C-alpha positions as semicolon CSV with decimal commas, in nm:
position;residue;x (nm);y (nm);z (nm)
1;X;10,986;-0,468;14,347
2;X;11,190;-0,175;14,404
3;X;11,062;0,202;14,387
4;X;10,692;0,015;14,341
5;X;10,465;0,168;14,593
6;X;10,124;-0,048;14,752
7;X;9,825;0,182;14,724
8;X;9,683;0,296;15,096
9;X;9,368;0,180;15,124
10;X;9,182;0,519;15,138
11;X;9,362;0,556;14,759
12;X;9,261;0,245;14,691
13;X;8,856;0,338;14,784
14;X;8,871;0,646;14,598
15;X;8,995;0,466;14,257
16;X;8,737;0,216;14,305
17;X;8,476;0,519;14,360
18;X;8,613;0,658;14,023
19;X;8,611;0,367;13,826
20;X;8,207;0,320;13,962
21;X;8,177;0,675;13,848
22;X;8,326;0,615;13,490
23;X;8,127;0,286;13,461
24;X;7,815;0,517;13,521
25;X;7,879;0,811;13,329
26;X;7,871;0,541;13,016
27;X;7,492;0,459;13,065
28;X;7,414;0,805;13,147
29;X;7,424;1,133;12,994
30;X;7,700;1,370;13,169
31;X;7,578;1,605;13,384
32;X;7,793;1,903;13,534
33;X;7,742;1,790;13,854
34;X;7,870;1,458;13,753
35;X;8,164;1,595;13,595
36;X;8,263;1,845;13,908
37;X;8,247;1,523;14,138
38;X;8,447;1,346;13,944
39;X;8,725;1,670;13,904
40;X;8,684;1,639;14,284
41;X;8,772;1,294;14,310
42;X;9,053;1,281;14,074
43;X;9,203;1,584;14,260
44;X;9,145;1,400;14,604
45;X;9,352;1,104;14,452
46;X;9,641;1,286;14,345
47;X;9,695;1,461;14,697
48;X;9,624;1,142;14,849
49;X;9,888;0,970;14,620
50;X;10,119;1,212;14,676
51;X;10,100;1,167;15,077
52;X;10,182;0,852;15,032
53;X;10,471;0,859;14,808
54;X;10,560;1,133;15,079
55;X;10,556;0,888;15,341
56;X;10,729;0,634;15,109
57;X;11,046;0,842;15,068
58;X;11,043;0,979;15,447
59;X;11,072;0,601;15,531
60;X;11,312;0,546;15,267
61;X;11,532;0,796;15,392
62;X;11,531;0,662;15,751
63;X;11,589;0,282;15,607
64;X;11,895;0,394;15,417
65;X;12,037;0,604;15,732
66;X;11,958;0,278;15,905
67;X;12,146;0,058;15,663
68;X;12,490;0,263;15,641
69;X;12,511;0,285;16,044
70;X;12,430;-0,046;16,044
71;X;12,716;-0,099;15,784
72;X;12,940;0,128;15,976
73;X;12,910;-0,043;16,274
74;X;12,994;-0,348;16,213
75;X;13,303;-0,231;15,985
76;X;13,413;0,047;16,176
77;X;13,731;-0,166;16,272
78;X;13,829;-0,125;15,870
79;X;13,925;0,109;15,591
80;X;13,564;0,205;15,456
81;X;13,531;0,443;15,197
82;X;13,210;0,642;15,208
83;X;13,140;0,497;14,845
84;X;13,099;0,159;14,964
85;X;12,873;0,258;15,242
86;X;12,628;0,461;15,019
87;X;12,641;0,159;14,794
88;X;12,543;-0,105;15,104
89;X;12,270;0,204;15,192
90;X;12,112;0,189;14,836
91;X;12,194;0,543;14,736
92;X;12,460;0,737;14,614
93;X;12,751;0,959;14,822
94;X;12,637;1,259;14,743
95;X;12,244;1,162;14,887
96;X;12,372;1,013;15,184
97;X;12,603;1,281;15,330
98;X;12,257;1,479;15,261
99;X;12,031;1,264;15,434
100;X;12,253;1,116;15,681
101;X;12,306;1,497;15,773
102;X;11,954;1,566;15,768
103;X;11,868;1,247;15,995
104;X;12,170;1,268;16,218
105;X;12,331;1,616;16,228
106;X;12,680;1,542;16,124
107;X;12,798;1,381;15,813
108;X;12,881;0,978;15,757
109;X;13,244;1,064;15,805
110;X;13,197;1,207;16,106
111;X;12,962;0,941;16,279
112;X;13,205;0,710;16,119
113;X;13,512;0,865;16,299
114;X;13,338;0,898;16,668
115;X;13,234;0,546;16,621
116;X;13,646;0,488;16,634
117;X;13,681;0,753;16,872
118;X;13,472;0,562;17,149
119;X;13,607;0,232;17,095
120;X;13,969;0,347;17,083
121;X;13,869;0,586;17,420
122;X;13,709;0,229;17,547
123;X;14,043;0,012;17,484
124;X;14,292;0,288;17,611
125;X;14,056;0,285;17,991
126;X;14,061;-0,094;17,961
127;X;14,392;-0,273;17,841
128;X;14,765;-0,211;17,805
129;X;14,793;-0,203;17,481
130;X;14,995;0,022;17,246
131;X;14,866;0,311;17,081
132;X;14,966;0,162;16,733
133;X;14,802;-0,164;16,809
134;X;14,459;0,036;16,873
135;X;14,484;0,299;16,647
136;X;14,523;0,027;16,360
137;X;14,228;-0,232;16,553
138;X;14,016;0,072;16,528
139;X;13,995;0,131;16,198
140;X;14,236;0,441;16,176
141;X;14,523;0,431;15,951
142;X;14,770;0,548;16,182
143;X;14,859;0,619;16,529
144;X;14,954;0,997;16,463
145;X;14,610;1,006;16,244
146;X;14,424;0,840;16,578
147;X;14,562;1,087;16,809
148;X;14,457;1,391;16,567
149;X;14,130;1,230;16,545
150;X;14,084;1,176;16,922
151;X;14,231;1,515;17,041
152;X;13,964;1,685;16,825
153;X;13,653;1,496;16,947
154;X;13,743;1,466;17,284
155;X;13,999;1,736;17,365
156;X;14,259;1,498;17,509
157;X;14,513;1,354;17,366
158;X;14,505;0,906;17,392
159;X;14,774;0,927;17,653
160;X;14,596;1,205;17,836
161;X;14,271;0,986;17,841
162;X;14,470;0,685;17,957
């Protein structure tokens, strides 16, 4: 179920322990020291609850960094629009340029546009092929766009790396 969270065990113990203490505070009159322990407990249950939601969201934030690299990869050849990645990711544009920042250092455009950057710097060492041809098998929209984009992450124009 999404956004439900399993209790850690240790949460789980102290609940139990709290419950046991509610069950016995029926039968018996309430004492103070009784009713500090139990503050105590309850208090110790929402920090531990909150460590774990903590945890929860860290991971959360990783998985979803995962998912639109994952997604980026293996569409990097195509038009993507950064809407349509958040979407596959499970969040919205405006959290994933702030996690993906936060995770990667540099935004989902940017990881998106090295990602083209390497391949098209890959097929310009390797084959014969036109510029057009691998601006447009790369995933860029044009060749002048391609050679913009290349000169600025690698300094060199596509003919000068070829």
């Amino acid at each position: 179920v999404p956004g439900m969270h399993i209790m850690s065990p240790a949460l789980r113990h102290m609940a139990r322990t709290l419950h046991q203490m509610l069950v016995q505070q029926r039968a018996a009159p309430r004492t103070a020291d009784a009713i500090a322990s139990m503050r105590l407990l309850v208090a110790s249950i929402i920090l531990e609850a909150a460590r774990h939601t903590r945890g929860s969201q860290q991971r959360g934030t990783a998985s979803a960094v995962a998912l639109a690299k994952e997604y980026m990869e293996n569409h990097f050849t195509q038009p993507l629009q950064i809407n349509e990645v958040a979407q596959k990711a499970g969040c919205s544009r405006a959290h994933l340029f702030l996690i993906f920042k936060r995770e990667t250092g540099m935004s989902p455009n940017d990881w998106l546009q090295r990602r083209r950057v390497k391949r098209a710097a890959e097929l310009l060492r390797t084959t014969k092929r036109k510029l057009e041809d691998i601006a447009t098998t790369t995933g860029f929209s044009s060749a002048q766009y391609c050679c913009q984009v290349f000169r600025k992450y690698t300094g060199k124009t596509p003919g000068g790396h070829r």
